[in-house]
mmCIF file of C-alpha atoms in Angstrom:
data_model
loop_
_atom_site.group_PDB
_atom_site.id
_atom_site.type_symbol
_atom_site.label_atom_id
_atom_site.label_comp_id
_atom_site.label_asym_id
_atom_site.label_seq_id
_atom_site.Cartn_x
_atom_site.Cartn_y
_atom_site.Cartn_z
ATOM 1 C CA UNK J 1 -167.935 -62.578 -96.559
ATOM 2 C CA UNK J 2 -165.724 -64.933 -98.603
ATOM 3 C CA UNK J 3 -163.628 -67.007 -96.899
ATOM 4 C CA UNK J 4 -159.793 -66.110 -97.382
ATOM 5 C CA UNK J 5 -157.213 -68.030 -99.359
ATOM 6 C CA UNK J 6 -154.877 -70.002 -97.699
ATOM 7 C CA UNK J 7 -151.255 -71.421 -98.620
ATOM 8 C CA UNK J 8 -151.280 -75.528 -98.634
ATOM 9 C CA UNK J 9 -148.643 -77.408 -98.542
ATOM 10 C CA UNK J 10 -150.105 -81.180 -99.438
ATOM 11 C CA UNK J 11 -152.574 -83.605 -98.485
ATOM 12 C CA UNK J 12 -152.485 -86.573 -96.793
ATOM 13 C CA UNK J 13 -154.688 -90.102 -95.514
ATOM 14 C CA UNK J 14 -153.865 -91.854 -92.725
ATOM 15 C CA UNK J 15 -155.399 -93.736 -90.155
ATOM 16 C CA UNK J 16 -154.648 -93.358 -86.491
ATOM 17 C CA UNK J 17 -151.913 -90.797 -86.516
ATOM 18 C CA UNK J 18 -154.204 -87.467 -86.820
ATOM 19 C CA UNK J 19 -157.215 -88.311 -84.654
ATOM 20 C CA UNK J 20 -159.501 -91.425 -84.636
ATOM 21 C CA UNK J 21 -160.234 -93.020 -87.726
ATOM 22 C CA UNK J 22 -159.566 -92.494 -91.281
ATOM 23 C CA UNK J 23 -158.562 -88.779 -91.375
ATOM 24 C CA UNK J 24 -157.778 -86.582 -94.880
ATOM 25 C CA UNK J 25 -154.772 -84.557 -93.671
ATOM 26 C CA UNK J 26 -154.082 -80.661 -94.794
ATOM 27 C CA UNK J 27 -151.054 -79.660 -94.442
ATOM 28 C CA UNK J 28 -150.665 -75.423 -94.238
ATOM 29 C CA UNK J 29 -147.592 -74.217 -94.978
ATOM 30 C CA UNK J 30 -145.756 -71.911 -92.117
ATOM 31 C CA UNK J 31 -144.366 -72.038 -88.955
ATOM 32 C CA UNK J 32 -142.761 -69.632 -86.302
ATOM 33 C CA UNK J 33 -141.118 -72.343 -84.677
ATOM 34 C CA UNK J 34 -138.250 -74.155 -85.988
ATOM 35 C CA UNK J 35 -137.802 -77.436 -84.491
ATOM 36 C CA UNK J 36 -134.831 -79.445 -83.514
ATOM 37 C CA UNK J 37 -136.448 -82.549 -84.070
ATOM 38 C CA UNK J 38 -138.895 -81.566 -86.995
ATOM 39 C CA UNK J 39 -139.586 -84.113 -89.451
ATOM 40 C CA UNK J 40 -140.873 -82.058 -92.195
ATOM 41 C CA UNK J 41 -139.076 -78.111 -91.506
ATOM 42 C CA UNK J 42 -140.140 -78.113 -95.939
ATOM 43 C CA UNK J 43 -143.647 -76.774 -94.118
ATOM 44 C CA UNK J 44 -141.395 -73.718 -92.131
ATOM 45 C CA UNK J 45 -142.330 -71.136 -95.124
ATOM 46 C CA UNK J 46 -145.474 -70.183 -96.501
ATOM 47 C CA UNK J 47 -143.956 -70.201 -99.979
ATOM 48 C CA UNK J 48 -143.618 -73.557 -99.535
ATOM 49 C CA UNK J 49 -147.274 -73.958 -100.088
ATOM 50 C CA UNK J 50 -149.739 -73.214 -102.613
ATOM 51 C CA UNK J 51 -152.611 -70.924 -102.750
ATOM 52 C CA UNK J 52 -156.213 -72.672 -102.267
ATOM 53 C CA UNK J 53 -159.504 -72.199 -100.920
ATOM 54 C CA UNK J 54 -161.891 -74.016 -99.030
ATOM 55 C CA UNK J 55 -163.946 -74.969 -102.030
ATOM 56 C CA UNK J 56 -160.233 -76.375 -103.323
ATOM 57 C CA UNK J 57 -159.762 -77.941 -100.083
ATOM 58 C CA UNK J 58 -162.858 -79.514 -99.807
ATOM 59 C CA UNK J 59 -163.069 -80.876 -103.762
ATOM 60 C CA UNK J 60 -160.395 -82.633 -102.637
ATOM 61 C CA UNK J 61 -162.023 -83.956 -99.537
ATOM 62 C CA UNK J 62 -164.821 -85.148 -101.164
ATOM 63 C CA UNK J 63 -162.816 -88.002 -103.231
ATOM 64 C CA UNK J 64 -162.934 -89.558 -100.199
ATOM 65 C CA UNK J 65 -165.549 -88.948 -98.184
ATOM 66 C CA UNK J 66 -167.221 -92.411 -98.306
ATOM 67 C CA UNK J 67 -164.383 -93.655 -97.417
ATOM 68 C CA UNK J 68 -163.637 -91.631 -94.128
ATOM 69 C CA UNK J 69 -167.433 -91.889 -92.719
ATOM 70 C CA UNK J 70 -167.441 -95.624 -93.265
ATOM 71 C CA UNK J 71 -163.977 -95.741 -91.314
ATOM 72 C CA UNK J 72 -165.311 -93.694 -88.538
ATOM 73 C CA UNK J 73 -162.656 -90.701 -89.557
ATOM 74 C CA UNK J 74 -162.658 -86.747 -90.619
ATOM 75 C CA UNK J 75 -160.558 -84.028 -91.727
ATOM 76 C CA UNK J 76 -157.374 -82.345 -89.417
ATOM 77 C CA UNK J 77 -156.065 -79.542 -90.314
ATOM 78 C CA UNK J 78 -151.777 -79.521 -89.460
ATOM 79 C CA UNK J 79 -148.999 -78.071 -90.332
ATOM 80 C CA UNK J 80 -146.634 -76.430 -90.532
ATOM 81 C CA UNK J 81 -148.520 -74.352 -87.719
ATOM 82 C CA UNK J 82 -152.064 -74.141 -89.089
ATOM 83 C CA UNK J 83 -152.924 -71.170 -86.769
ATOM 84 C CA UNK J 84 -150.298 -68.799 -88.725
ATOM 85 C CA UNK J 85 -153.175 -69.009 -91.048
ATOM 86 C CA UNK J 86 -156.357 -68.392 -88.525
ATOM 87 C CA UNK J 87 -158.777 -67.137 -90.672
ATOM 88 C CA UNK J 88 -158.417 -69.675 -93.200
ATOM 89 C CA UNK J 89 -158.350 -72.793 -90.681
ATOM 90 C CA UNK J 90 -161.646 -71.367 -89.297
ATOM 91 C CA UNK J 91 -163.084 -71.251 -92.484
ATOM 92 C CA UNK J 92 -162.128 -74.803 -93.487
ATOM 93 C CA UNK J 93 -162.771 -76.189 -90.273
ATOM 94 C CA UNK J 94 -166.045 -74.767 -89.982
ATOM 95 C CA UNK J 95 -166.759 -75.719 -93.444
ATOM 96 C CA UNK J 96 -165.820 -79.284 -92.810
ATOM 97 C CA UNK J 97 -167.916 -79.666 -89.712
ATOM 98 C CA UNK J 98 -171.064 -78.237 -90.791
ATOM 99 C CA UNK J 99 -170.940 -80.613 -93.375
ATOM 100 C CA UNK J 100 -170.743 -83.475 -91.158
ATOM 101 C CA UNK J 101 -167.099 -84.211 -91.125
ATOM 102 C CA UNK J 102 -165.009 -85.002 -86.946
ATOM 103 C CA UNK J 103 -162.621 -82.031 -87.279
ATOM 104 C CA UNK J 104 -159.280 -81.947 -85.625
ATOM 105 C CA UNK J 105 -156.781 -79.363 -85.063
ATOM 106 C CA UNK J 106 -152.867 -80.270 -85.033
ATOM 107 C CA UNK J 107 -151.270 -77.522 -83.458
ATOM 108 C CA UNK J 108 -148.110 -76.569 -81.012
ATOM 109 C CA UNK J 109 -150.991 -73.801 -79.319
ATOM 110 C CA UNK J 110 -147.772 -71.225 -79.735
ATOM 111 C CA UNK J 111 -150.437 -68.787 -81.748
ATOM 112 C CA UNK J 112 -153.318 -70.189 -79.686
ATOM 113 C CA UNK J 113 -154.374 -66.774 -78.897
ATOM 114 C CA UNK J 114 -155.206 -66.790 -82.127
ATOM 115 C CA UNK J 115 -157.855 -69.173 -82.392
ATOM 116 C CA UNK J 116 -160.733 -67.466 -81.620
ATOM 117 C CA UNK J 117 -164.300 -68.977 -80.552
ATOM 118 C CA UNK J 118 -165.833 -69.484 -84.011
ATOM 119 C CA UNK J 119 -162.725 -71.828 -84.978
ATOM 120 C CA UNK J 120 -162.711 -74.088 -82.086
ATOM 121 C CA UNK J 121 -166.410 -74.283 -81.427
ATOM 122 C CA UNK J 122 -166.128 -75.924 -85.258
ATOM 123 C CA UNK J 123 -163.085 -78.336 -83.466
ATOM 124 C CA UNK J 124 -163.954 -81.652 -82.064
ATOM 125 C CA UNK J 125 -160.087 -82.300 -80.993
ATOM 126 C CA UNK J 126 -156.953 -80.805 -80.665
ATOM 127 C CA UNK J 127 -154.063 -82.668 -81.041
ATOM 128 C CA UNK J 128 -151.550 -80.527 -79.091
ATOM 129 C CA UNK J 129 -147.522 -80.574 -79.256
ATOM 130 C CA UNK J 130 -146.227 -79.918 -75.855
ATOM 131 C CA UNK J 131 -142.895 -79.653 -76.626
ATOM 132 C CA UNK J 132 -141.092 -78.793 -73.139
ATOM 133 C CA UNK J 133 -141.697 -77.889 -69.786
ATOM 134 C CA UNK J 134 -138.735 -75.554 -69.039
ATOM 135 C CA UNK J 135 -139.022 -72.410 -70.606
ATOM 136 C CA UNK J 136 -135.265 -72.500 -71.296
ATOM 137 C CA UNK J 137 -135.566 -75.672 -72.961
ATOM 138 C CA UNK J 138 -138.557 -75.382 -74.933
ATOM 139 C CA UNK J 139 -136.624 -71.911 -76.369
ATOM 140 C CA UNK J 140 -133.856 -74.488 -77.239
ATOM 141 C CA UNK J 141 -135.586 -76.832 -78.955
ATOM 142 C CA UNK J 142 -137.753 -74.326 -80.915
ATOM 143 C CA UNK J 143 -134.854 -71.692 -81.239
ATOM 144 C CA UNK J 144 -137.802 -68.877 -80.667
ATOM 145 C CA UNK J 145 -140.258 -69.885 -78.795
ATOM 146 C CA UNK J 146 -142.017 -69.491 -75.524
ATOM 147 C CA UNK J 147 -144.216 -72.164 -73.802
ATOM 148 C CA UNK J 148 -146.144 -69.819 -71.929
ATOM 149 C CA UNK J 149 -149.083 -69.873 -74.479
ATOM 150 C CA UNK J 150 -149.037 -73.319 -75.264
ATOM 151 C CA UNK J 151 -150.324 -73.442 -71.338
ATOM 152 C CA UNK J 152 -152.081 -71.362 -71.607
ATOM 153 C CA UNK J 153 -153.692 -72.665 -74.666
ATOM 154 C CA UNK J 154 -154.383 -75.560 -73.299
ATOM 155 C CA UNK J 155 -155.964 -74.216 -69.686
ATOM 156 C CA UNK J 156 -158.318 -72.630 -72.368
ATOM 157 C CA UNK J 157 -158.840 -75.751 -74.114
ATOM 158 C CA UNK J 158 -160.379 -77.762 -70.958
ATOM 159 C CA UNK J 159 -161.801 -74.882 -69.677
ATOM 160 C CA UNK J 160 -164.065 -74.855 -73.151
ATOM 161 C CA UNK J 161 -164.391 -78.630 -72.765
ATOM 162 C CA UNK J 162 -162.606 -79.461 -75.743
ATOM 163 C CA UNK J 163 -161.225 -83.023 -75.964
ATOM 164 C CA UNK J 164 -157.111 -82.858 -76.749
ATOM 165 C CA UNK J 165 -154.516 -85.664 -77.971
ATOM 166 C CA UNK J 166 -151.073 -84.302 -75.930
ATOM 167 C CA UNK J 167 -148.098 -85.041 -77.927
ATOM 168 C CA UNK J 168 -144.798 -84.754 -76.274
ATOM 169 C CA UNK J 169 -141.151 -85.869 -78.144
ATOM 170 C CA UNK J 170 -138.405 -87.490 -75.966
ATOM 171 C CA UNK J 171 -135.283 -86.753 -77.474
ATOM 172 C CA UNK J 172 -132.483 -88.470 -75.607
ATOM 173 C CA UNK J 173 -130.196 -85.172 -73.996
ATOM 174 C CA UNK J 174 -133.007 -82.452 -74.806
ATOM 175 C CA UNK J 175 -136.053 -83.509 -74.065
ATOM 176 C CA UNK J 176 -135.683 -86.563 -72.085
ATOM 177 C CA UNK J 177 -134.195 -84.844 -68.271
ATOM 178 C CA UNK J 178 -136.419 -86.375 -65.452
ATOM 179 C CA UNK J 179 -137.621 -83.062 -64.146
ATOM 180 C CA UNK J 180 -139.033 -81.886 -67.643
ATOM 181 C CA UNK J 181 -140.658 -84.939 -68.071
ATOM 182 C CA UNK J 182 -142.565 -85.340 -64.699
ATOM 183 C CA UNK J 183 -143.134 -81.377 -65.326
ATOM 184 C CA UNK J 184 -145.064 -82.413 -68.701
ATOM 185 C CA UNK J 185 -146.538 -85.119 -66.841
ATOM 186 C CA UNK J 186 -147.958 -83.122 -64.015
ATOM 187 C CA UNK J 187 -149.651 -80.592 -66.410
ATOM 188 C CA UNK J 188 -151.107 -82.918 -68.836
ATOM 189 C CA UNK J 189 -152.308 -84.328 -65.321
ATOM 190 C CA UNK J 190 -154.393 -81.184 -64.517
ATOM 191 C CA UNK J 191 -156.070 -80.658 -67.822
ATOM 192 C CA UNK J 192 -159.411 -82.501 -67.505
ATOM 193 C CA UNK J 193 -160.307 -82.836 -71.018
ATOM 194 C CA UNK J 194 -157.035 -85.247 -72.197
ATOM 195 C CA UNK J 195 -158.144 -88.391 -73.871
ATOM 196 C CA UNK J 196 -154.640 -89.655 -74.987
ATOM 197 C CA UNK J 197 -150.779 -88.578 -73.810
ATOM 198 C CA UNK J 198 -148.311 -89.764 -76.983
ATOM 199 C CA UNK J 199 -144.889 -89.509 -76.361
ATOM 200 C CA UNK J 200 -143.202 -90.063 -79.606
ATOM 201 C CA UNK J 201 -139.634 -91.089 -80.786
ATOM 202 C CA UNK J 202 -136.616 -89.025 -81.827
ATOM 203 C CA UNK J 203 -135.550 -89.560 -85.376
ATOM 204 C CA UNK J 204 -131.746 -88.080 -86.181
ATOM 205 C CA UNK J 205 -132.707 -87.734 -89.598
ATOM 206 C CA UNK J 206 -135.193 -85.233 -88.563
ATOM 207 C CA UNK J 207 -132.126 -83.331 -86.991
ATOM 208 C CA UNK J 208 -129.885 -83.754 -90.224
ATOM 209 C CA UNK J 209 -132.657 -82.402 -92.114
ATOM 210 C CA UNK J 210 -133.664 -79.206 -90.037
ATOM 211 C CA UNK J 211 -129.753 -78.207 -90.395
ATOM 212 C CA UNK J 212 -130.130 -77.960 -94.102
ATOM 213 C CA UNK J 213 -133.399 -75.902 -93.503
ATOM 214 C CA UNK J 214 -131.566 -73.416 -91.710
ATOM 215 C CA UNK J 215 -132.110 -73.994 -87.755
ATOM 216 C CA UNK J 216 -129.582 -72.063 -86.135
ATOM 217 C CA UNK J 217 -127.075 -73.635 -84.272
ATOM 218 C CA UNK J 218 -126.506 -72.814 -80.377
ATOM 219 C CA UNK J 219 -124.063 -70.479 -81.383
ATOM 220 C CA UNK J 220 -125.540 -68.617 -83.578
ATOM 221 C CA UNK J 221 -129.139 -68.098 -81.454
ATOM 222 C CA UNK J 222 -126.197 -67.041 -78.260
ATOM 223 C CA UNK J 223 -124.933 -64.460 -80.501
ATOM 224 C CA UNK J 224 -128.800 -62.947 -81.638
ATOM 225 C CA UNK J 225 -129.628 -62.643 -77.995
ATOM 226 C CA UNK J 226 -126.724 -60.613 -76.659
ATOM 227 C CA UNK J 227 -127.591 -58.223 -80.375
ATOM 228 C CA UNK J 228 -130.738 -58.332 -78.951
ATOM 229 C CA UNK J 229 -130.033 -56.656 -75.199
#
């Protein structure tokens, strides 16, 4: 079966930021959530991207291949939320391990159900964006979502044995409250497979720029839910 087509949005090298090493970075256009704090909300929409396959994908890879096996690197696979796209992150992931390549998995785990066996048994780490503790909050900071199955996700994660990177951003008045952070802290605790907690910084111009991507102000997500009862 061929493996499906999938909407990029760039490509990237860095070195420390998306797993150990050297790493080539995709970036898949997409995203459910929509972010107070997100640096790049230009990934939100699929049309964003571009069509390409894993033979695309991995032409692409292959400029610098030397480079990321001498550096002790691989290929990750972000976003956007990669696992909008689950069929084609399998493919490429899989592709990209059986050829040798660490593969990592940058993900918020709010579609984890949909990574099924075959992708993360070709996943050597998942770097996974807890972005909240309270379920109130985390629906305020993503405007939709639900951090149920990003626990979830990640109970299934150490379960498997799979080695994860927890991210968590401290925004000063959202993020920051001392009972969602030592709730964070006491979960990350529990999962046995965690090699590394990062808690990153707030950057306003992240905030700025979500606003002109559309997030919807307090307001505006009040008035949807009482349409919504």
């Amino acid at each position: 079966m061929n493996a499906p087509n999938g909407s990029v949005h760039s490509f990237d090298v860095s070195t420390g930021v998306d797993g150990p090493g050297t790493r080539f970075v995709v970036f898949l256009a997409g995203c459910p959530l929509r972010c107070q704090y997100c640096h790049s909300p230009d990934t939100w929409y699929r049309r964003n991207g571009r069509p390409a396959s894993v033979d695309d994908v991995m032409a692409e890879v292959e400029r610098y291949h030397r480079f990321i096996d001498v550096a002790g690197g691989g290929l990750t696979v972000s976003g956007g939320e990669p696992l909008q796209q689950p069929g084609f992150t399998r493919a490429l992931l899989t592709r990209a391990h059986d050829e040798g390549l660490h593969t990592a998995l940058d993900t918020s785990g709010f579609l984890g159900d949909r990574a099924d066996d075959a992708l993360l048994a070709a996943t050597d780490l998942v770097l996974l964006d807890v972005k909240s503790w309270s379920p109130e909050l985390y629906r305020r900071v993503t405007a939709t979502g639900r951090v149920g199955p990003t626990l979830r996700f990640a109970r299934r994660l150490a379960e498997r044995g799979t080695p994860m990177w927890i991210r968590f951003v401290l925004v000063p008045g959202l993020t920051d409250g001392e009972e969602n952070v030592a709730g964070v802290a006491d979960f990350v605790a529990g999962l046995s497979t965690v090699e590394r907690v990062e808690v990153l910084p707030f950057h306003r111009s992240a905030l700025r720029s979500t606003r002109r991507w559309g997030f919807p102000s307090r307001s505006r997500t009040r008035r949807r839910r009482r349409r919504s009862r």
